[in-house]
XYZ file of C-alpha atoms in Angstrom:
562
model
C 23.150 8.771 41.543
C 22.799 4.991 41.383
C 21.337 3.029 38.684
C 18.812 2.305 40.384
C 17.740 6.008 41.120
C 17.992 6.507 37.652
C 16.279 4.218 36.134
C 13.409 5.156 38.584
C 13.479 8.900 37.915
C 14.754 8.463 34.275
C 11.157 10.239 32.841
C 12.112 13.512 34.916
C 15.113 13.633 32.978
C 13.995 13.110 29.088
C 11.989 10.392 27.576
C 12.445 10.839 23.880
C 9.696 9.862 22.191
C 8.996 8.163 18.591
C 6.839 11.136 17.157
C 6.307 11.709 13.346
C 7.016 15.515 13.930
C 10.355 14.163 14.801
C 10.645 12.743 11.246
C 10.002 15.718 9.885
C 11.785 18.067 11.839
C 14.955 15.663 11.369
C 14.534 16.184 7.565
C 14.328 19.880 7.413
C 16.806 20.177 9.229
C 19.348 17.769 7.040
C 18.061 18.305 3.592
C 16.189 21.620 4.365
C 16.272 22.515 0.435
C 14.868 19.226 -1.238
C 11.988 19.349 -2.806
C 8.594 18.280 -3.261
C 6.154 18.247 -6.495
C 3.038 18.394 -6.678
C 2.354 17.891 -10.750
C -1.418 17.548 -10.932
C -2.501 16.618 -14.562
C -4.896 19.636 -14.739
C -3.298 22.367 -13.131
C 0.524 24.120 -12.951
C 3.164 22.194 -11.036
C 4.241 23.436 -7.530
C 7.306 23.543 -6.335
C 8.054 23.303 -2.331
C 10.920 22.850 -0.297
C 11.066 20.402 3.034
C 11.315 23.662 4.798
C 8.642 25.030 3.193
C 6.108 22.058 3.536
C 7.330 22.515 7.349
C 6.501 25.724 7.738
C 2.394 24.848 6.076
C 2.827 21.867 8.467
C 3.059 23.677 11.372
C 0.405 26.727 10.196
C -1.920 23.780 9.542
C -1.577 22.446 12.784
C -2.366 26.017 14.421
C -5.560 25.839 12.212
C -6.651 22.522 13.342
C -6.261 23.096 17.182
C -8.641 26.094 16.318
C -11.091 24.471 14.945
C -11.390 22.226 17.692
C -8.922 19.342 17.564
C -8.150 17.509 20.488
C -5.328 15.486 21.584
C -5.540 11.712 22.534
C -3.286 9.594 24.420
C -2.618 6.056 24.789
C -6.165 5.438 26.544
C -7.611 7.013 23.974
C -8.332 8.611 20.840
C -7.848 12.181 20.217
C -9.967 13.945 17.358
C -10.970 11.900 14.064
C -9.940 14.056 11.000
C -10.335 11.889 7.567
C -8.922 13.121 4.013
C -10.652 12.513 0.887
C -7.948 13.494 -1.394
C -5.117 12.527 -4.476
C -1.807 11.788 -3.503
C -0.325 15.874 -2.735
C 1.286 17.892 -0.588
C -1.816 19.089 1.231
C -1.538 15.349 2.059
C 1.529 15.124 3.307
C 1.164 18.042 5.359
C -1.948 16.061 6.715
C 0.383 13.726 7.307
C 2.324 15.241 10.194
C 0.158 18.062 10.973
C -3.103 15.983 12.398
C -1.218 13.473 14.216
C 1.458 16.082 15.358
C -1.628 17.350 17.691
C -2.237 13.821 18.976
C -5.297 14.071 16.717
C -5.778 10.621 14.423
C -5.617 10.755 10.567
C -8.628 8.900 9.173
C -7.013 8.179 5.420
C -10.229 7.650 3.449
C -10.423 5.070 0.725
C -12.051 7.077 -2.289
C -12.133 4.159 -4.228
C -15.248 2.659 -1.647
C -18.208 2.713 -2.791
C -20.249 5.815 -1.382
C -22.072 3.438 1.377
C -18.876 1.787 2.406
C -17.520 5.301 2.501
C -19.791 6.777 4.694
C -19.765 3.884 7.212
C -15.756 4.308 7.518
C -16.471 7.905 8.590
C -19.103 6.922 10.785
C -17.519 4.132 12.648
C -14.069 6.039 13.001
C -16.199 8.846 14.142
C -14.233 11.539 12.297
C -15.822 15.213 13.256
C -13.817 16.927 10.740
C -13.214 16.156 7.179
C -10.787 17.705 4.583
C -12.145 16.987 1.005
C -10.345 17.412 -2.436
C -13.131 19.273 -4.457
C -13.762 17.234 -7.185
C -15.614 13.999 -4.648
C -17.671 17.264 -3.248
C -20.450 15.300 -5.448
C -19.825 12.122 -3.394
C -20.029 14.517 -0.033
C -23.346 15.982 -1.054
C -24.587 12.721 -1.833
C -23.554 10.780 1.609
C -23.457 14.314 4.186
C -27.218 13.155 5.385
C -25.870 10.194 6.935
C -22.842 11.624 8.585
C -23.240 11.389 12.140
C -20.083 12.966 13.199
C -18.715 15.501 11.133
C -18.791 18.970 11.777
C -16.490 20.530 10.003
C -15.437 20.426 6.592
C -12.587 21.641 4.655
C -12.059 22.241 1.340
C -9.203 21.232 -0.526
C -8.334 22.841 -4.782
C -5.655 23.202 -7.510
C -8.253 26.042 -9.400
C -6.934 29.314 -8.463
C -10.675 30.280 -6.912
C -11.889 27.671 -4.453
C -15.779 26.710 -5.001
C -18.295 28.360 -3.092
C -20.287 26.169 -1.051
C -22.605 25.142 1.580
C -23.519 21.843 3.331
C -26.569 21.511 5.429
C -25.510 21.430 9.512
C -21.546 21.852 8.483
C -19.248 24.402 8.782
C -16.665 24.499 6.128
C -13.555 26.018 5.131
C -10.924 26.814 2.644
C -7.727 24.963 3.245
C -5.856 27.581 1.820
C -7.325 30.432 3.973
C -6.675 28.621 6.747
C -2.760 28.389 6.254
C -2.018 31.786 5.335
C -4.319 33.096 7.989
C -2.445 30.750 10.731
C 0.789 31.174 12.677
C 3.024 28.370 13.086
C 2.530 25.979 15.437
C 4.835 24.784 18.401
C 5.115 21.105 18.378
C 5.075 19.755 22.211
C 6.558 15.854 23.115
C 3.864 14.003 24.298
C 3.508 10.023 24.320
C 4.206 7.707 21.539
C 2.221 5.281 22.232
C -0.789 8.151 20.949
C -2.601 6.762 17.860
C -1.642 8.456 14.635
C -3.555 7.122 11.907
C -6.446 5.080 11.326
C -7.703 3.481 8.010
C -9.853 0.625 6.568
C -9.051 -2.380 4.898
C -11.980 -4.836 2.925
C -11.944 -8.029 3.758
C -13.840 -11.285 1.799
C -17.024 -10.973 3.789
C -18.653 -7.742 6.336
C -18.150 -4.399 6.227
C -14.678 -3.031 6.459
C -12.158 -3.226 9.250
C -10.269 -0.638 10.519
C -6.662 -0.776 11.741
C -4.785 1.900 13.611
C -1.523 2.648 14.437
C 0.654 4.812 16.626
C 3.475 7.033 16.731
C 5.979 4.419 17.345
C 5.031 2.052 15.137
C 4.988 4.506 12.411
C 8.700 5.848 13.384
C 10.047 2.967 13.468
C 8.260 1.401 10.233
C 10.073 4.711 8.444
C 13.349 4.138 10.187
C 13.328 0.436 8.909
C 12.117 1.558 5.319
C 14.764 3.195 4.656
C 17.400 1.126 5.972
C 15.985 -1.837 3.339
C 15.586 0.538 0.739
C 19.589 1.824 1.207
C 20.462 -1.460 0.437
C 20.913 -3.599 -2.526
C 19.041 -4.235 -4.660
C 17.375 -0.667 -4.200
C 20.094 0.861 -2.943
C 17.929 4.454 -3.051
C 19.272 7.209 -1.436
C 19.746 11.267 -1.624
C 20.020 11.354 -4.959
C 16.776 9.792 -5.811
C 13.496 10.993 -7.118
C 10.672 8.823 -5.919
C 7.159 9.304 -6.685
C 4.677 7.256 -5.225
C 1.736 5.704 -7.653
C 0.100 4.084 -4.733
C -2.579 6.196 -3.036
C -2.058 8.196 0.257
C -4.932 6.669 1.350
C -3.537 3.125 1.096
C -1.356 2.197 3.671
C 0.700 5.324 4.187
C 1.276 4.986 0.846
C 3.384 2.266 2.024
C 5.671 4.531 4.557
C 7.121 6.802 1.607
C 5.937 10.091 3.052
C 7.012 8.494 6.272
C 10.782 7.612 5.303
C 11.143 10.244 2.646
C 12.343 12.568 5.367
C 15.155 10.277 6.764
C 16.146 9.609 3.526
C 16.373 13.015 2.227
C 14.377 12.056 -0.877
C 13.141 14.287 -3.829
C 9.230 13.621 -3.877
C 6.898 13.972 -6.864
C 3.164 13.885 -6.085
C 0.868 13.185 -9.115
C -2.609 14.007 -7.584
C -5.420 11.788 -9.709
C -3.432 9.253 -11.860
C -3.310 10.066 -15.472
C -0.725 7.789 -17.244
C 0.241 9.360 -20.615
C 1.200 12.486 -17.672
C 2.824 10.340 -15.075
C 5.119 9.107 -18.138
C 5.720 12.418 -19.077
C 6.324 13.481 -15.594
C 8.756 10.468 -14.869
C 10.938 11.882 -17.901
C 10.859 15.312 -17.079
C 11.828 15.244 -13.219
C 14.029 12.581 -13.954
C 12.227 9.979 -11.654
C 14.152 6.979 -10.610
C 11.944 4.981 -8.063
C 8.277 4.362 -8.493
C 5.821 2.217 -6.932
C 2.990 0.764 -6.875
C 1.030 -2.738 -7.425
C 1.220 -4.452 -10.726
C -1.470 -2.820 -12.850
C 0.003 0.545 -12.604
C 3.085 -0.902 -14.032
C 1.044 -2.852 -16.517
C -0.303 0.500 -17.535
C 2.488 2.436 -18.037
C 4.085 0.103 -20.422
C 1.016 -0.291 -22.323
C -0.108 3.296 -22.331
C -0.080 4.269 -25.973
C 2.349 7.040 -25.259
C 4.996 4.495 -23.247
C 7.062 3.559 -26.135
C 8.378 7.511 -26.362
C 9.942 7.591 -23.163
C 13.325 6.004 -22.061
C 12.456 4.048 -19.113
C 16.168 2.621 -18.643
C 17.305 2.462 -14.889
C 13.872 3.188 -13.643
C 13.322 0.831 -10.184
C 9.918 -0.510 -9.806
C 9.066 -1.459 -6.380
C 6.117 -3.641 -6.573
C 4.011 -5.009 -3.839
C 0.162 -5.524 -3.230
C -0.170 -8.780 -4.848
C 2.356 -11.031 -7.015
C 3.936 -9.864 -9.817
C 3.055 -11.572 -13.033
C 6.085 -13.075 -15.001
C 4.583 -12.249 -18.373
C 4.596 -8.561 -16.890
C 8.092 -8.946 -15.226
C 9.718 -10.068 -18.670
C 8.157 -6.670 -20.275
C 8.952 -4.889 -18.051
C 12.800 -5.757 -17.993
C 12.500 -5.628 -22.026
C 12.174 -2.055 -21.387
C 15.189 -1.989 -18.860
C 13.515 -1.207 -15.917
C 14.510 -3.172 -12.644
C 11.594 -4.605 -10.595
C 12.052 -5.230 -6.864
C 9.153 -6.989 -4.702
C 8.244 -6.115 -1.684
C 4.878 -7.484 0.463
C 3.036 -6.253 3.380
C -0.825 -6.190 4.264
C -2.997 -2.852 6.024
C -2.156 -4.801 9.130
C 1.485 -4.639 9.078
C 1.839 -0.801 8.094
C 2.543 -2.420 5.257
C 5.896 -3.601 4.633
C 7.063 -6.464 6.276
C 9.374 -7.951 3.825
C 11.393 -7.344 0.657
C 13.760 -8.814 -2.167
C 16.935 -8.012 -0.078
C 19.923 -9.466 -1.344
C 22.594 -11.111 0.964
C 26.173 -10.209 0.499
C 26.743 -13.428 -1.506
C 23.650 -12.804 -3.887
C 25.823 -9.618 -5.006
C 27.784 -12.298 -6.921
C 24.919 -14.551 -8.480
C 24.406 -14.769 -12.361
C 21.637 -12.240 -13.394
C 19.271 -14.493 -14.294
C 19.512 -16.319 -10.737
C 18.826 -12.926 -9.640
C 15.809 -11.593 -11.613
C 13.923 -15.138 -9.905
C 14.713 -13.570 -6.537
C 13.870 -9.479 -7.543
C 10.254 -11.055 -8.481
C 9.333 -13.198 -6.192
C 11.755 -13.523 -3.190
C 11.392 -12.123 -0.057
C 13.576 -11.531 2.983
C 12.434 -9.970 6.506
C 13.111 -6.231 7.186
C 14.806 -4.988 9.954
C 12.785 -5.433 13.142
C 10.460 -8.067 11.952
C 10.194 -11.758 12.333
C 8.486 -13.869 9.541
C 7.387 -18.234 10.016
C 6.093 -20.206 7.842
C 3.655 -22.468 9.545
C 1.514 -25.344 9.561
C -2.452 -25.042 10.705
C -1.171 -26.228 13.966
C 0.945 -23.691 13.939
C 4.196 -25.242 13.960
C 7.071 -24.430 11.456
C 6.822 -26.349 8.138
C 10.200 -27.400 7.086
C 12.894 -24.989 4.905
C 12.363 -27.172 2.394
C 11.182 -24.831 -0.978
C 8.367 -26.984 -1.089
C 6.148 -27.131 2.143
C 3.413 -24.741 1.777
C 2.445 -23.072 5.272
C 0.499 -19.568 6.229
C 2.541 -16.582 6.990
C 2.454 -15.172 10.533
C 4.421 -12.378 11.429
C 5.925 -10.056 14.950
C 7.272 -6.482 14.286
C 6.795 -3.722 16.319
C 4.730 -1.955 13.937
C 1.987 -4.380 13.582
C -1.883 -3.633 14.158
C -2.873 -3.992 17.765
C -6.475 -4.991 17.036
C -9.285 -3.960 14.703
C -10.754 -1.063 15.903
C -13.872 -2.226 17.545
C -13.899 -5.847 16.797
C -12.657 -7.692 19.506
C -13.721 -10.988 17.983
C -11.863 -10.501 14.385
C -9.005 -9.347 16.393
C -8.542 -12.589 18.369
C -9.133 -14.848 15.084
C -5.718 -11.925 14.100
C -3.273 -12.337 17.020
C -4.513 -16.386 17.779
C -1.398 -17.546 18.696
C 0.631 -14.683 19.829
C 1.903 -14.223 15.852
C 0.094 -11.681 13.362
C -1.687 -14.627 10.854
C -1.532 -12.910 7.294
C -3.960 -15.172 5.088
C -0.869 -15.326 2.610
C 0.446 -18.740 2.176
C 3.879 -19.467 1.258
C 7.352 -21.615 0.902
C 10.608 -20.762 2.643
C 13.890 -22.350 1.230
C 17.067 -23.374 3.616
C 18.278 -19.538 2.982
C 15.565 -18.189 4.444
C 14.268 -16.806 1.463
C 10.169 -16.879 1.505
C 8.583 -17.504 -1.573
C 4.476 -16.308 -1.483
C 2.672 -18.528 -3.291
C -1.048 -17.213 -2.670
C -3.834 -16.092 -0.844
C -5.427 -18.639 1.692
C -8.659 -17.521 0.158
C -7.615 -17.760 -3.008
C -5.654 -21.216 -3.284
C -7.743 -23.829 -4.911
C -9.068 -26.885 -3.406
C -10.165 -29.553 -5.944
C -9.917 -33.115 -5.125
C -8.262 -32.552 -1.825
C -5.216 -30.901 -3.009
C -4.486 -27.312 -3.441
C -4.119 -25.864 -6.905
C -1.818 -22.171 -6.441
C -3.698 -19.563 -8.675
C -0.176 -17.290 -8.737
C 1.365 -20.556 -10.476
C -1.103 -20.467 -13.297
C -1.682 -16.699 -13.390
C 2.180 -16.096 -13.815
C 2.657 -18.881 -17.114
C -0.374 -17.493 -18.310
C 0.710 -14.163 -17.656
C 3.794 -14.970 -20.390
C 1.541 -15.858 -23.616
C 2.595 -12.857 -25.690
C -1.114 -11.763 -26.104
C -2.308 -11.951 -22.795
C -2.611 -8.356 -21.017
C -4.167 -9.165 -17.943
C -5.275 -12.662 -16.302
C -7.136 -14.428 -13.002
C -7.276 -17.665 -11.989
C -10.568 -18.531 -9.709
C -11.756 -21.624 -8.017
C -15.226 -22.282 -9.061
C -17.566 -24.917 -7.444
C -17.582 -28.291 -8.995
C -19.844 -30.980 -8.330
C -17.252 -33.923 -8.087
C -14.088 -31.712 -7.209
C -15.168 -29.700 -4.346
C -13.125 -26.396 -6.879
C -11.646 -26.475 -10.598
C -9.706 -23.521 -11.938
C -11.434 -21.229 -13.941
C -9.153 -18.707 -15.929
C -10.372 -15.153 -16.774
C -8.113 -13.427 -19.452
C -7.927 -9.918 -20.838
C -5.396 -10.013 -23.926
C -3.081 -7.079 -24.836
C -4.469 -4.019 -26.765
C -4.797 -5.200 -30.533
C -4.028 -8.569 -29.444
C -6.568 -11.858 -30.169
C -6.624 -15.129 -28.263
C -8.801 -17.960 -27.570
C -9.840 -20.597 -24.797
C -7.552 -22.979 -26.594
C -5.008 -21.470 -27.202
C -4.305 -20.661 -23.183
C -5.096 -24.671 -22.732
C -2.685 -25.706 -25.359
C 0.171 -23.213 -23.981
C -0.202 -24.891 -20.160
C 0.210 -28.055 -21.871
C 3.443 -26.970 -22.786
C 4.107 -26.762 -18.964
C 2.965 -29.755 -17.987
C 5.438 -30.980 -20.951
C 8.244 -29.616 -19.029
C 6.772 -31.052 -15.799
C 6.519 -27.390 -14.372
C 2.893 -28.221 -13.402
C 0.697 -31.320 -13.293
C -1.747 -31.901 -15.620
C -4.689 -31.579 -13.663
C -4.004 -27.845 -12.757
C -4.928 -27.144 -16.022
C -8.132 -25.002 -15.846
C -11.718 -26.130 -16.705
C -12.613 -22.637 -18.715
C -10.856 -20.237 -19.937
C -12.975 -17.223 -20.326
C -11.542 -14.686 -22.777
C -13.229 -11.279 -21.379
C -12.740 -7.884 -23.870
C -13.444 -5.750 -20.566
C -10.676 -5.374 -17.917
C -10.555 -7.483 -14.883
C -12.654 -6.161 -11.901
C -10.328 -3.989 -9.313
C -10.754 -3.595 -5.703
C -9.628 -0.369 -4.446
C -6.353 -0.699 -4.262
C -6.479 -2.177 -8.279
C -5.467 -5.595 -7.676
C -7.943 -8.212 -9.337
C -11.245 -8.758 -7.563
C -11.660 -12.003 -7.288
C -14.221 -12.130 -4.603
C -16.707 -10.426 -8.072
C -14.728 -12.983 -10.564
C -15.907 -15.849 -8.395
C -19.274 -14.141 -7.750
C -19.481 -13.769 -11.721
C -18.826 -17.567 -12.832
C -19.552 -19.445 -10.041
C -22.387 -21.509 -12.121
C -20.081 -21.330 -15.026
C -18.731 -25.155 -14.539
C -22.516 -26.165 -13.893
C -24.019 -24.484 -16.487
């Protein structure tokens, strides 16, 4: 046979396709005795092997195709099915179950408010929903304006699931259905299906969705954990990794995606209690966590933190910019922070603090700068830094330019918004809203959000820059810088601090230790903020906990007028 002849019959032969069952089924068979924990705060730890999780996996699937689930393809969607659940393993088996059948995975952001909630399910048009008991309160008060759901299953650590009954919904015990199914046979089918679907806020409108298929997801996983094999994380089968972002976020940034190629011990924490998640890190011997910078910022102030050896522990931080005040505490405790960064369009991650061959040999110090704040490409993707023109700024350390990014796992569009989707792709290139720096090494340094730089005067004013030297003031816990509308400045910085448990601090002293800054010529004078507003409650959160600063600006905006 020619080349030719094969190239044109090559899909009679076998076109392997880039499914997530394939994942999966790669794991069990490597690792098949690893194992997964699910160590709720309220209820007895399980224990589960990969080949046990497979075998639910595969029951769950058989229950799903029976009640009704139907497989898409790359015209379209197959069945909606959205989770309102904890990070567990009735997730992850959602994981791989739902889009296993070609179905879509709706990952539902508890943390919306309840109308914001209900118009995710609506607009994905999920006719099935699997719902962790305890938001059954938030069900009963949105199920009236559900216009697609049908079905609903319910999902329970208590050893007697709740009896109950929704008006024009069927629903169902998740646990009845597993033991009551037979396994399912996963078939090949194309992987260019969409897998997973999910929202993301933005500053203004409702929420966008994003979706993404099987390929993109495999090879998001595959690239995961080649960057996490390597230094500085250098994670692999000997790890335990438990995840402190939610499911529902992201993928929980491609863990329960790349735990199964790299063979990885999982612990699941279902709601997040942190006096327990300490306690759990120490007793399963944890050695990776992440999450955004709160959750570290509460572990380490969590009354019970200072009993537990936190040594070794890796900290893989993304979400938004680690604070340097946080950093330097958490390092005093001996744990090793690595950042990473990535948006719900990219999957997330895009980029990490990978270190080159000759980083191995830099001074520590030289490489703490680089752990916090810079970032390298993963495999796969392709990162600029560019102009509003869109041309490269130069590799200078100093040129500030927006991030735009190509990988093959990137968002094709927002689902149903054709408009918000061109003002996306413009260009060809992925625009992130993130502005940044790259140095000669190709090393790219954020600096901040587009909607959250400054603008007084004309010039920009970088809110990170001010956040992270206030961040350092030994009685500041938590801290946001805003622009705020001034009359002959267009914006002036407005600072919004939280200090430290027990701690006490005023507007002047914050002013007084910037000055020392601009002393040392690390900033100019005139960055200095306005107000500083010393606030005894803690900062607004969106709902992935990062600092709200769409409310914070919302809040003050009349505070320079006033």
């Amino acid at each position: 046979m020619s080349i030719e002849e094969f190239v044109e019959r090559a899909s009679e032969f076998y076109d392997y396709p880039l499914t997530l069952t394939n994942l999966i089924k790669w794991g069990v068979d490597t690792f098949p005795e690893q194992e997964i924990v699910y160590a709720p705060p309220d209820a007895p730890k399980l224990r589960l092997t990969f080949t046990q999780v497979w075998d639910r996996v595969r029951r769950l699937a058989t229950a799903l195709e029976q009640l009704g689930v139907k497989p898409g393809d790359p015209k379209r969607l197959g069945t909606r099915v959205g989770a309102l659940e904890w990070n567990s393993h009735r997730y992850l088996e959602l994981y791989y179950a739902v889009p296993g059948l070609g179905a879509v995975l709706h990952t539902v952001n508890v943390r919306y408010s309840p109308e914001d909630i209900a118009y995710t399910i609506n607009h994905a048009g999920d006719e099935i929903l699997f719902v962790k008991d305890e938001f059954l309160p938030l069900l009963q008060a949105i199920i009236p304006k559900l216009k697609t759901v049908k079905k609903v299953v319910l999902m329970t650590d208590k050893p007697e699931p709740p009896q109950v009954k929704l008006p024009g919904v069927e629903v169902y015990n998740y646990e009845d259905l597993i033991r009551s199914s037979s396994p399912y046979d996963f078939k090949d089918f194309d992987e260019r299906t969409v897998a997973t679907l999910f929202y993301t806020s933005g500053t203004t409108g409702p929420p966008k969705g994003v979706f993404f298929t099987h390929r993109q997801l495999v090879l998001h996983a595959m690239a995961i954990a080649i960057s996490t094999s390597a230094p500085p994380y250098e994670l692999s089968v000997r790890d335990v990794v438990m995840p402190l972002v939610p499911m529902y976020h992201v993928h929980a940034w491609g863990g329960p995606h790349a735990m199964f190629l790299a063979g990885q011990k999982y612990v699941f924490t279902g709601r997040m209690d942190w006096g327990y998640i300490l306690k759990t890190i120490s007793e399963e011997k944890v050695t990776y966590v992440y999450g955004v910078p709160v959750i570290l910022y509460l572990l380490l102030t969590h009354p019970d933190s200072p009993k537990y050896d936190l040594r070794g522990l890796k900290y893989g931080n993304g979400g938004s910019a680690m604070p340097e005040g946080l950093y330097k505490l958490a390092r005093s405790r001996g744990i090793i922070v690595i950042n990473g960064y990535g948006l719900s369009e990219t999957a997330p991650v895009i980029a990490q603090a990978l270190f080159k061959a000759s980083t191995l040999n830099w001074p520590e110090d030289k490489k703490e700068n680089y752990l916090m704040k810079g970032l390298r490409q993963i495999p796969l993707t392709f990162i600029r830094v560019v102009d509003e023109y869109g041309k490269d700024v130069p590799k200078d350390g100093k040129t500030i330019g927006e991030i735009v990014v190509r990988s093959p796992w990137l968002t094709p569009a927002y689902f149903k918004d054709p408009e918000k989707t061109r003002e996306l792709w413009r260009g060809g290139w992925l625009h992130t809203g993130d502005v940044a720096v790259w140095d000669s090494d190709g090393h790219i340094w954020i600096m901040d959000r587009l909607k959250d730089v400054i603008k007084s005067g004309g010039e920009w004013i970088v809110s990170t820059k001010l956040e992270d030297i206030i961040s350092t003031h030994p009685a500041v816990g938590e801290v946001a810088v805003i622009g705020v509308p001034h009359p002959k400045w267009g914006e002036r910085p407005v600072a919004v601090v939280v200090p430290k448990p027990g701690q006490r601090v005023t507007e002047d002293d914050i002013k007084n230790y910037l000055m020392k800054f601009v002393e040392k010529g690390e900033i100019p004078k005139w960055w200095v903020p306005d107000k500083v507003i010393i606030s005894e409650k803690e900062l607004p959160k969106t709902s992935t906990a990062k600092a709200d600063k769409k409310i914070l600006r919302e809040l003050y905006k009349n505070v320079l007028s006033a």
